[in-house]
Coordinates of C-alpha atoms in Angstrom, one line a residue:
Chain A
M30 CA -42.9 -179.7 19.8
K31 CA -44.1 -179.6 23.3
H32 CA -41.4 -179.2 25.9
D33 CA -42.4 -180.9 29.1
L34 CA -40.1 -179.1 31.7
A35 CA -41.2 -181.6 34.4
K36 CA -39.0 -184.1 32.7
I37 CA -35.7 -182.4 33.7
P38 CA -35.5 -183.9 37.2
E39 CA -35.9 -187.4 35.7
I40 CA -33.1 -186.7 33.2
I41 CA -30.8 -185.4 35.9
G42 CA -31.5 -188.3 38.0
R43 CA -30.1 -190.7 35.4
Y44 CA -26.6 -190.0 36.4
P45 CA -24.5 -189.7 39.7
Q46 CA -25.3 -186.2 41.2
Q47 CA -21.8 -185.0 40.8
E48 CA -19.7 -182.7 38.6
S49 CA -18.5 -185.3 36.3
S50 CA -22.1 -185.9 35.2
L51 CA -22.5 -182.6 33.8
I52 CA -21.9 -183.1 30.1
M53 CA -23.9 -186.3 30.0
V54 CA -26.7 -184.6 31.7
L55 CA -26.6 -181.7 29.2
Q56 CA -26.4 -184.0 26.3
D57 CA -29.6 -185.7 27.5
I58 CA -31.5 -182.6 28.0
Q59 CA -30.1 -181.5 24.6
K60 CA -31.6 -184.7 23.0
E61 CA -35.0 -184.4 24.7
F62 CA -35.5 -180.8 24.0
N63 CA -33.5 -180.0 21.0
Y64 CA -32.0 -177.2 23.2
L65 CA -31.0 -176.4 26.8
P66 CA -33.8 -174.6 28.4
C67 CA -32.6 -171.9 31.2
E68 CA -34.7 -173.8 33.8
A69 CA -32.6 -177.0 32.8
L70 CA -29.4 -175.4 33.3
E71 CA -30.4 -174.0 36.7
Q72 CA -31.9 -177.2 38.0
T73 CA -28.6 -179.0 36.5
A74 CA -26.4 -176.8 38.5
E75 CA -28.2 -177.3 41.7
A76 CA -28.5 -180.9 41.7
L77 CA -25.0 -181.6 40.7
H78 CA -23.4 -179.0 42.8
V79 CA -21.8 -177.2 40.0
P80 CA -21.9 -173.2 40.0
L81 CA -24.5 -172.1 37.4
S82 CA -21.6 -170.0 35.7
K83 CA -19.7 -173.3 35.0
V84 CA -22.8 -174.9 33.6
F85 CA -23.3 -171.8 31.3
S86 CA -19.5 -172.1 30.5
V87 CA -19.8 -175.7 29.3
S88 CA -23.1 -175.3 27.6
T89 CA -21.7 -172.3 25.5
F90 CA -18.4 -174.0 24.7
Y91 CA -19.6 -177.0 22.9
N92 CA -21.3 -176.8 19.5
A93 CA -23.5 -179.8 20.3
F94 CA -25.3 -177.7 22.8
S95 CA -27.7 -175.0 21.7
L96 CA -29.2 -172.3 24.2
T97 CA -32.0 -171.2 21.8
K98 CA -35.0 -173.1 20.8
K99 CA -34.7 -175.3 17.5
G100 CA -37.2 -176.6 15.2
D101 CA -38.6 -180.2 15.3
V102 CA -36.3 -180.9 12.4
V103 CA -32.8 -179.8 12.6
V104 CA -31.5 -179.6 8.9
R105 CA -27.6 -179.6 8.8
V106 CA -25.8 -178.8 5.5
C107 CA -22.4 -180.1 5.4
I108 CA -19.9 -177.5 4.1
G109 CA -16.7 -179.5 4.9
T110 CA -14.0 -179.8 2.1
A111 CA -15.5 -182.5 0.2
C112 CA -19.1 -181.3 0.3
H113 CA -17.9 -177.8 -0.5
I114 CA -16.2 -179.1 -3.6
R115 CA -19.4 -180.8 -4.7
G116 CA -21.7 -177.8 -4.4
A117 CA -22.6 -177.6 -0.8
R118 CA -23.2 -173.9 -1.0
Q119 CA -25.8 -174.2 -3.7
I120 CA -27.6 -176.9 -1.7
Q121 CA -27.7 -174.4 1.1
E122 CA -29.0 -171.7 -0.9
Q123 CA -31.8 -174.1 -2.3
L124 CA -32.6 -174.9 1.4
E125 CA -32.6 -171.2 2.4
T126 CA -35.0 -170.3 -0.4
A127 CA -37.3 -173.3 0.4
L128 CA -37.5 -172.4 4.1
K129 CA -37.3 -168.9 3.5
I130 CA -34.5 -168.4 6.4
Q131 CA -31.0 -168.1 6.5
A132 CA -28.6 -170.8 8.0
G133 CA -28.5 -170.7 11.7
E134 CA -32.3 -169.6 11.9
T135 CA -35.3 -171.4 12.6
T136 CA -38.7 -171.3 10.6
R137 CA -41.6 -169.2 12.2
D138 CA -43.8 -172.3 12.5
E139 CA -40.8 -174.0 14.6
K140 CA -40.8 -177.0 12.2
F141 CA -37.3 -176.5 10.7
T142 CA -34.0 -175.3 11.9
L143 CA -31.1 -174.7 9.1
E144 CA -27.5 -175.0 10.1
V145 CA -24.2 -175.4 8.3
V146 CA -21.8 -177.7 9.9
G147 CA -18.2 -178.6 9.3
C148 CA -17.3 -182.1 8.2
V149 CA -19.8 -184.9 9.3
G150 CA -17.3 -187.8 8.5
A151 CA -19.2 -189.1 5.4
C152 CA -17.1 -187.4 2.9
A153 CA -17.6 -190.3 0.4
M154 CA -21.2 -189.4 0.3
A155 CA -20.8 -185.9 -0.6
P156 CA -22.6 -183.5 -0.6
V157 CA -24.4 -184.6 2.5
V158 CA -27.5 -183.0 4.5
L159 CA -28.8 -184.2 7.8
T160 CA -32.2 -184.1 8.9
N161 CA -32.1 -184.6 12.7
E162 CA -29.8 -187.8 12.8
Q163 CA -30.6 -189.1 9.3
Y164 CA -27.9 -188.8 6.5
H165 CA -28.8 -188.0 3.2
A166 CA -26.2 -189.0 0.6
Q167 CA -25.3 -187.2 -2.9
C168 CA -27.8 -184.5 -2.5
K169 CA -28.8 -182.8 -5.7
V170 CA -29.7 -179.0 -5.9
H171 CA -33.1 -179.8 -7.8
T172 CA -34.3 -182.4 -5.2
V173 CA -32.9 -181.3 -2.0
K174 CA -36.0 -179.4 -1.3
K175 CA -38.0 -182.5 -0.8
L176 CA -36.2 -182.9 2.5
V177 CA -37.8 -179.9 3.9
S178 CA -41.2 -180.4 2.3
K179 CA -44.1 -180.1 4.9
R180 CA -45.8 -183.3 5.4
Chain B
M21 CA 16.2 -178.6 46.6
V22 CA 17.3 -178.8 42.8
S23 CA 19.9 -176.6 41.1
L24 CA 19.5 -175.3 37.5
T25 CA 21.0 -172.5 35.2
I26 CA 18.9 -169.4 34.3
N27 CA 20.7 -167.1 31.9
G28 CA 24.1 -168.4 32.8
K29 CA 23.7 -168.1 36.5
V30 CA 23.3 -171.3 38.8
V31 CA 20.5 -171.1 41.0
R32 CA 19.0 -173.2 43.6
A33 CA 15.1 -173.7 43.9
E34 CA 12.6 -175.7 45.8
E35 CA 11.4 -178.9 44.3
G36 CA 7.9 -178.4 42.8
E37 CA 8.5 -174.7 42.4
Y38 CA 7.5 -173.4 38.8
L39 CA 10.2 -171.6 36.6
L40 CA 8.7 -168.2 36.5
A41 CA 8.7 -167.9 40.2
V42 CA 12.4 -168.7 40.2
I43 CA 13.1 -166.3 37.3
R44 CA 11.1 -163.4 39.0
R45 CA 13.1 -164.1 42.1
M46 CA 16.2 -163.5 40.2
G47 CA 14.9 -160.1 39.3
I48 CA 14.6 -161.0 35.7
D49 CA 11.9 -159.3 33.7
V50 CA 9.7 -161.8 32.0
P51 CA 6.3 -160.9 31.1
A52 CA 3.1 -162.6 32.0
L53 CA -0.4 -161.3 31.9
C54 CA -2.6 -164.2 33.3
Q55 CA -0.4 -164.5 36.4
H56 CA -2.1 -163.5 39.8
E57 CA -0.6 -164.4 43.1
A58 CA -3.8 -165.4 44.6
V59 CA -4.6 -168.1 42.0
E60 CA -2.9 -171.1 40.3
P61 CA -0.8 -170.7 37.2
Y62 CA -3.1 -170.8 34.1
G63 CA -0.8 -170.8 31.0
G64 CA -3.1 -168.5 29.1
C65 CA -1.3 -165.9 27.7
R66 CA 1.6 -167.7 26.6
L67 CA 4.1 -164.7 27.1
C68 CA 6.2 -166.2 29.9
M69 CA 7.5 -168.7 27.3
V70 CA 11.2 -169.6 27.7
E71 CA 13.7 -171.7 26.2
I72 CA 14.9 -174.7 28.2
T73 CA 17.7 -177.4 27.4
K74 CA 20.0 -179.8 29.3
D75 CA 23.6 -181.0 28.4
S76 CA 22.2 -184.5 28.1
W77 CA 19.6 -183.3 25.4
D78 CA 22.2 -183.2 22.7
G79 CA 21.5 -179.9 21.5
W80 CA 17.6 -180.0 21.5
K81 CA 15.7 -177.1 23.0
K82 CA 12.2 -176.8 24.1
Y83 CA 9.9 -173.6 24.5
V84 CA 7.8 -173.8 27.5
T85 CA 5.5 -171.6 29.5
S86 CA 7.5 -170.9 32.6
C87 CA 4.6 -170.4 34.8
L88 CA 3.6 -173.9 34.5
Y89 CA 6.8 -175.8 34.1
P90 CA 8.2 -177.1 37.4
V91 CA 12.1 -176.7 38.0
E92 CA 14.3 -179.6 37.2
Q93 CA 18.0 -180.4 38.2
D94 CA 20.5 -179.4 35.6
L95 CA 17.9 -177.5 33.5
I96 CA 19.4 -174.6 31.3
V97 CA 16.9 -171.8 30.9
T98 CA 17.3 -168.8 28.7
T99 CA 14.6 -166.0 29.1
H100 CA 15.5 -163.6 26.3
S101 CA 17.1 -165.4 23.3
D102 CA 16.5 -164.2 19.9
K103 CA 14.1 -167.1 19.3
V104 CA 12.1 -166.6 22.6
N105 CA 11.7 -162.8 21.8
D106 CA 10.4 -163.6 18.3
L107 CA 7.9 -165.9 19.8
R108 CA 6.8 -163.3 22.4
R109 CA 6.5 -160.6 19.6
G110 CA 4.3 -163.1 17.7
I111 CA 2.1 -163.4 20.4
L112 CA 2.0 -159.7 21.3
D113 CA 1.2 -159.1 17.6
L114 CA -2.0 -161.1 18.0
F115 CA -2.8 -159.4 21.6
L116 CA -2.4 -156.1 19.6
A117 CA -4.9 -157.2 17.0
R118 CA -7.5 -158.1 19.9
N119 CA -6.7 -155.2 22.1
P120 CA -5.3 -152.4 20.0
E121 CA -6.3 -149.7 22.3
T122 CA -5.5 -151.4 25.6
P123 CA -2.4 -149.5 27.3
L124 CA -1.1 -152.4 29.0
I125 CA -0.8 -154.3 25.9
Q126 CA 0.4 -151.2 23.9
K127 CA 3.2 -150.8 26.4
L128 CA 4.4 -154.4 26.4
A129 CA 4.2 -154.7 22.6
A130 CA 6.5 -151.4 22.4
D131 CA 9.0 -153.1 24.8
Y132 CA 9.4 -155.8 22.1
G133 CA 9.5 -153.3 19.3
L134 CA 5.9 -153.6 18.0
T135 CA 3.8 -150.5 17.8
R136 CA 1.0 -151.8 15.5
T137 CA -0.4 -155.2 14.6
S138 CA 0.5 -156.9 11.5
Y139 CA -2.9 -158.5 11.5
E140 CA -6.2 -156.7 11.1
A141 CA -7.3 -155.4 14.4
I142 CA -10.7 -156.5 15.3
P143 CA -13.5 -153.9 14.6
E144 CA -14.8 -153.2 17.9
P145 CA -12.1 -153.8 20.6
N146 CA -12.5 -153.9 24.2
D147 CA -9.8 -154.1 27.0
C148 CA -10.5 -157.6 28.0
I149 CA -7.4 -159.8 27.2
L150 CA -9.1 -163.0 28.3
C151 CA -6.5 -163.6 31.0
S152 CA -9.4 -165.2 33.0
I153 CA -8.0 -163.7 36.4
C154 CA -11.5 -162.4 37.1
T155 CA -13.1 -165.9 37.0
R156 CA -10.3 -167.6 38.8
V157 CA -10.3 -165.2 41.5
C158 CA -14.2 -165.4 41.7
D159 CA -13.7 -169.1 42.1
A160 CA -10.9 -168.7 44.7
M161 CA -13.2 -166.3 46.7
G162 CA -15.8 -169.2 46.6
F163 CA -18.5 -167.6 44.6
S164 CA -17.8 -168.6 40.9
A165 CA -20.3 -166.0 39.7
I166 CA -18.9 -165.4 36.3
S167 CA -17.1 -167.6 33.8
M168 CA -15.4 -167.7 30.4
V169 CA -18.5 -168.4 27.9
N170 CA -18.4 -169.3 24.1
R171 CA -15.0 -170.1 22.7
G172 CA -12.9 -169.0 19.7
H173 CA -13.2 -165.4 18.7
G174 CA -16.7 -165.2 20.5
K175 CA -15.1 -166.0 23.9
E176 CA -15.7 -163.5 26.6
V177 CA -16.0 -163.1 30.3
A178 CA -19.8 -163.2 31.5
P179 CA -22.3 -163.9 34.1
P180 CA -24.5 -167.0 33.6
L181 CA -27.1 -166.5 30.9
H182 CA -25.9 -163.0 30.4
Q183 CA -28.1 -161.8 33.3
A184 CA -27.2 -160.4 36.7
P185 CA -25.3 -163.1 38.3
P186 CA -27.1 -164.8 41.2
D187 CA -23.9 -166.0 43.0
C188 CA -22.3 -162.5 42.9
V189 CA -21.9 -160.7 46.3
G190 CA -20.2 -157.6 44.9
C191 CA -16.9 -158.0 46.5
L192 CA -15.1 -156.4 43.7
A193 CA -12.4 -159.2 43.5
C194 CA -12.8 -159.4 39.8
A195 CA -12.5 -155.6 39.1
Q196 CA -9.6 -155.3 41.4
A197 CA -7.8 -158.2 40.0
C198 CA -8.5 -157.2 36.4
P199 CA -5.2 -156.2 34.9
T200 CA -6.6 -153.7 32.2
N201 CA -9.6 -152.2 34.2
Y202 CA -11.9 -153.9 31.9
I203 CA -14.4 -155.1 34.5
T204 CA -16.1 -151.8 35.9
Y205 CA -18.4 -151.0 38.7
E206 CA -20.2 -148.1 40.4
D207 CA -20.5 -147.0 43.8
V208 CA -22.9 -144.2 44.4
G209 CA -23.5 -143.4 48.1
N210 CA -24.2 -146.6 49.7
R211 CA -25.3 -148.5 46.5
R212 CA -22.9 -150.5 44.4
T213 CA -23.7 -151.8 40.8
I214 CA -21.3 -154.4 39.2
W215 CA -22.4 -156.9 36.6
N216 CA -25.8 -155.2 36.2
K217 CA -26.5 -156.3 39.7
Q218 CA -27.4 -153.8 42.6
F219 CA -26.1 -154.1 46.0
E220 CA -26.6 -152.2 49.3
L221 CA -23.5 -151.2 51.1
L222 CA -23.2 -151.4 54.8
V223 CA -22.2 -148.1 56.5
C224 CA -20.0 -147.5 59.4
D225 CA -21.8 -146.6 62.6
K226 CA -19.2 -143.8 63.4
T227 CA -18.4 -142.2 60.2
G228 CA -21.3 -143.2 57.9
R229 CA -19.0 -144.2 55.3
P230 CA -19.8 -147.2 53.2
T231 CA -17.9 -150.4 54.0
I232 CA -18.7 -153.7 52.0
T233 CA -21.9 -155.1 50.6
K234 CA -24.4 -156.7 52.8
E235 CA -24.4 -160.0 50.9
F236 CA -20.4 -160.1 51.2
A237 CA -20.7 -159.4 54.9
D238 CA -23.3 -161.9 55.3
Y239 CA -21.0 -164.5 53.6
L240 CA -18.0 -163.7 55.8
I241 CA -19.9 -163.6 58.9
K242 CA -21.2 -167.3 58.1
N243 CA -18.3 -168.8 56.4
R244 CA -15.2 -167.2 57.8
E245 CA -16.5 -166.6 61.6
I246 CA -16.2 -162.9 61.6
P247 CA -18.4 -161.2 64.1
E248 CA -21.7 -159.5 63.0
D249 CA -20.8 -155.8 63.8
Y250 CA -17.4 -156.1 62.2
F251 CA -18.3 -154.3 59.0
R252 CA -20.0 -151.6 60.9
I253 CA -16.8 -150.2 62.1
D254 CA -14.5 -148.4 59.4
D255 CA -11.0 -148.4 60.5
A256 CA -7.5 -149.0 59.0
S257 CA -6.9 -152.2 61.3
H258 CA -10.2 -153.8 60.2
R259 CA -9.3 -153.0 56.6
E260 CA -5.9 -154.7 57.0
E261 CA -7.2 -157.6 58.8
L262 CA -9.8 -158.4 56.1
A263 CA -7.2 -157.9 53.4
D264 CA -5.2 -160.5 54.9
K265 CA -8.0 -162.9 55.7
M266 CA -9.1 -162.7 51.9
G267 CA -5.5 -163.3 50.7
R268 CA -5.4 -159.6 49.5
I269 CA -7.6 -160.5 46.6
T270 CA -10.1 -157.9 47.7
R271 CA -9.9 -154.7 49.7
W272 CA -12.3 -153.3 51.9
S273 CA -13.4 -150.5 49.7
V274 CA -11.6 -148.9 46.5
T275 CA -13.1 -145.8 47.0
E276 CA -11.3 -145.3 50.2
E277 CA -8.0 -146.4 48.8
A278 CA -8.1 -143.9 45.8
K279 CA -8.2 -141.0 48.3

């Protein structure tokens, strides 16, 4: 994915230029780039009149924000209780083998990032895997690789 | 004015005052690690926990952080009941797991009868107790150069992006306020390094001794209406005056004070 940093001012401009807009601005930047580029943090701090240290503090506090580049597709394996009971670890291992990376890492071609997450609130569908925002229900060890096959 | 009972003694206090201030005024020793006179109470360390009740509460008791609890009419406060001491011991047990080698923690824990943690101590401990005094003092100074980053067991004090903080002026307020001397800096000649950022120190015209950083002086001259040559004269009255101006958060030069 090409990251067009020139888009940042437009994103910041969507909200009132004040401290209380901070999280909304960061969320939109995260959505656009899949992570928070340094330049974005600096520009946000300046535009919203918030110290850079506070912007950094907020962006490292929430799991929803990432400071490292992610792949085009973020694959999230739920390892919450219900998914764990129904074999989430095996699903995770399958994906790790298929992508040749460990959870938390991004493939070299920057196509996929693999993450494990706590409960995603869809326990009846366990085990659950998310690709970006799409939920995949009742994943099976022998078919889960399809989710990350290169198209 | 309200009147309340602390450890059996009736005392009077201003409305809006916090319990800890009243307790300390009575000379009672209640531990608190995140308390600093220059900044608002924080409620972070939980050690100033006390037991409160009222006659009208029908035997109910509450445990509150005294640094953040405003005084109330007819409140009955106990600072060292068995239960309170137990709570403090539990908190110190956790502190010992995080900071097993920190003298301040070791001493406080020993006061409560603990010599080692019952938990597993963290493998590579440092002296940061996460009291956040440094970041709050930095905010109070008006710089906000450093902040708490991450959370849970990864929480730490750090400059933004883990790089030399752009807003830092090298005033040393954080290092001087740090209760465990975790934050370090280095003064060599007229150069100062803190948070991996280099500063040049101004020197006294007469004695040639370093005073404060150029950046800090520029800030004070601009924002606190201090004359420009003020930091080029190194004498005791200037030191005192500046310390007063800055709410005694930071002093002129620590090297001088150490002599």
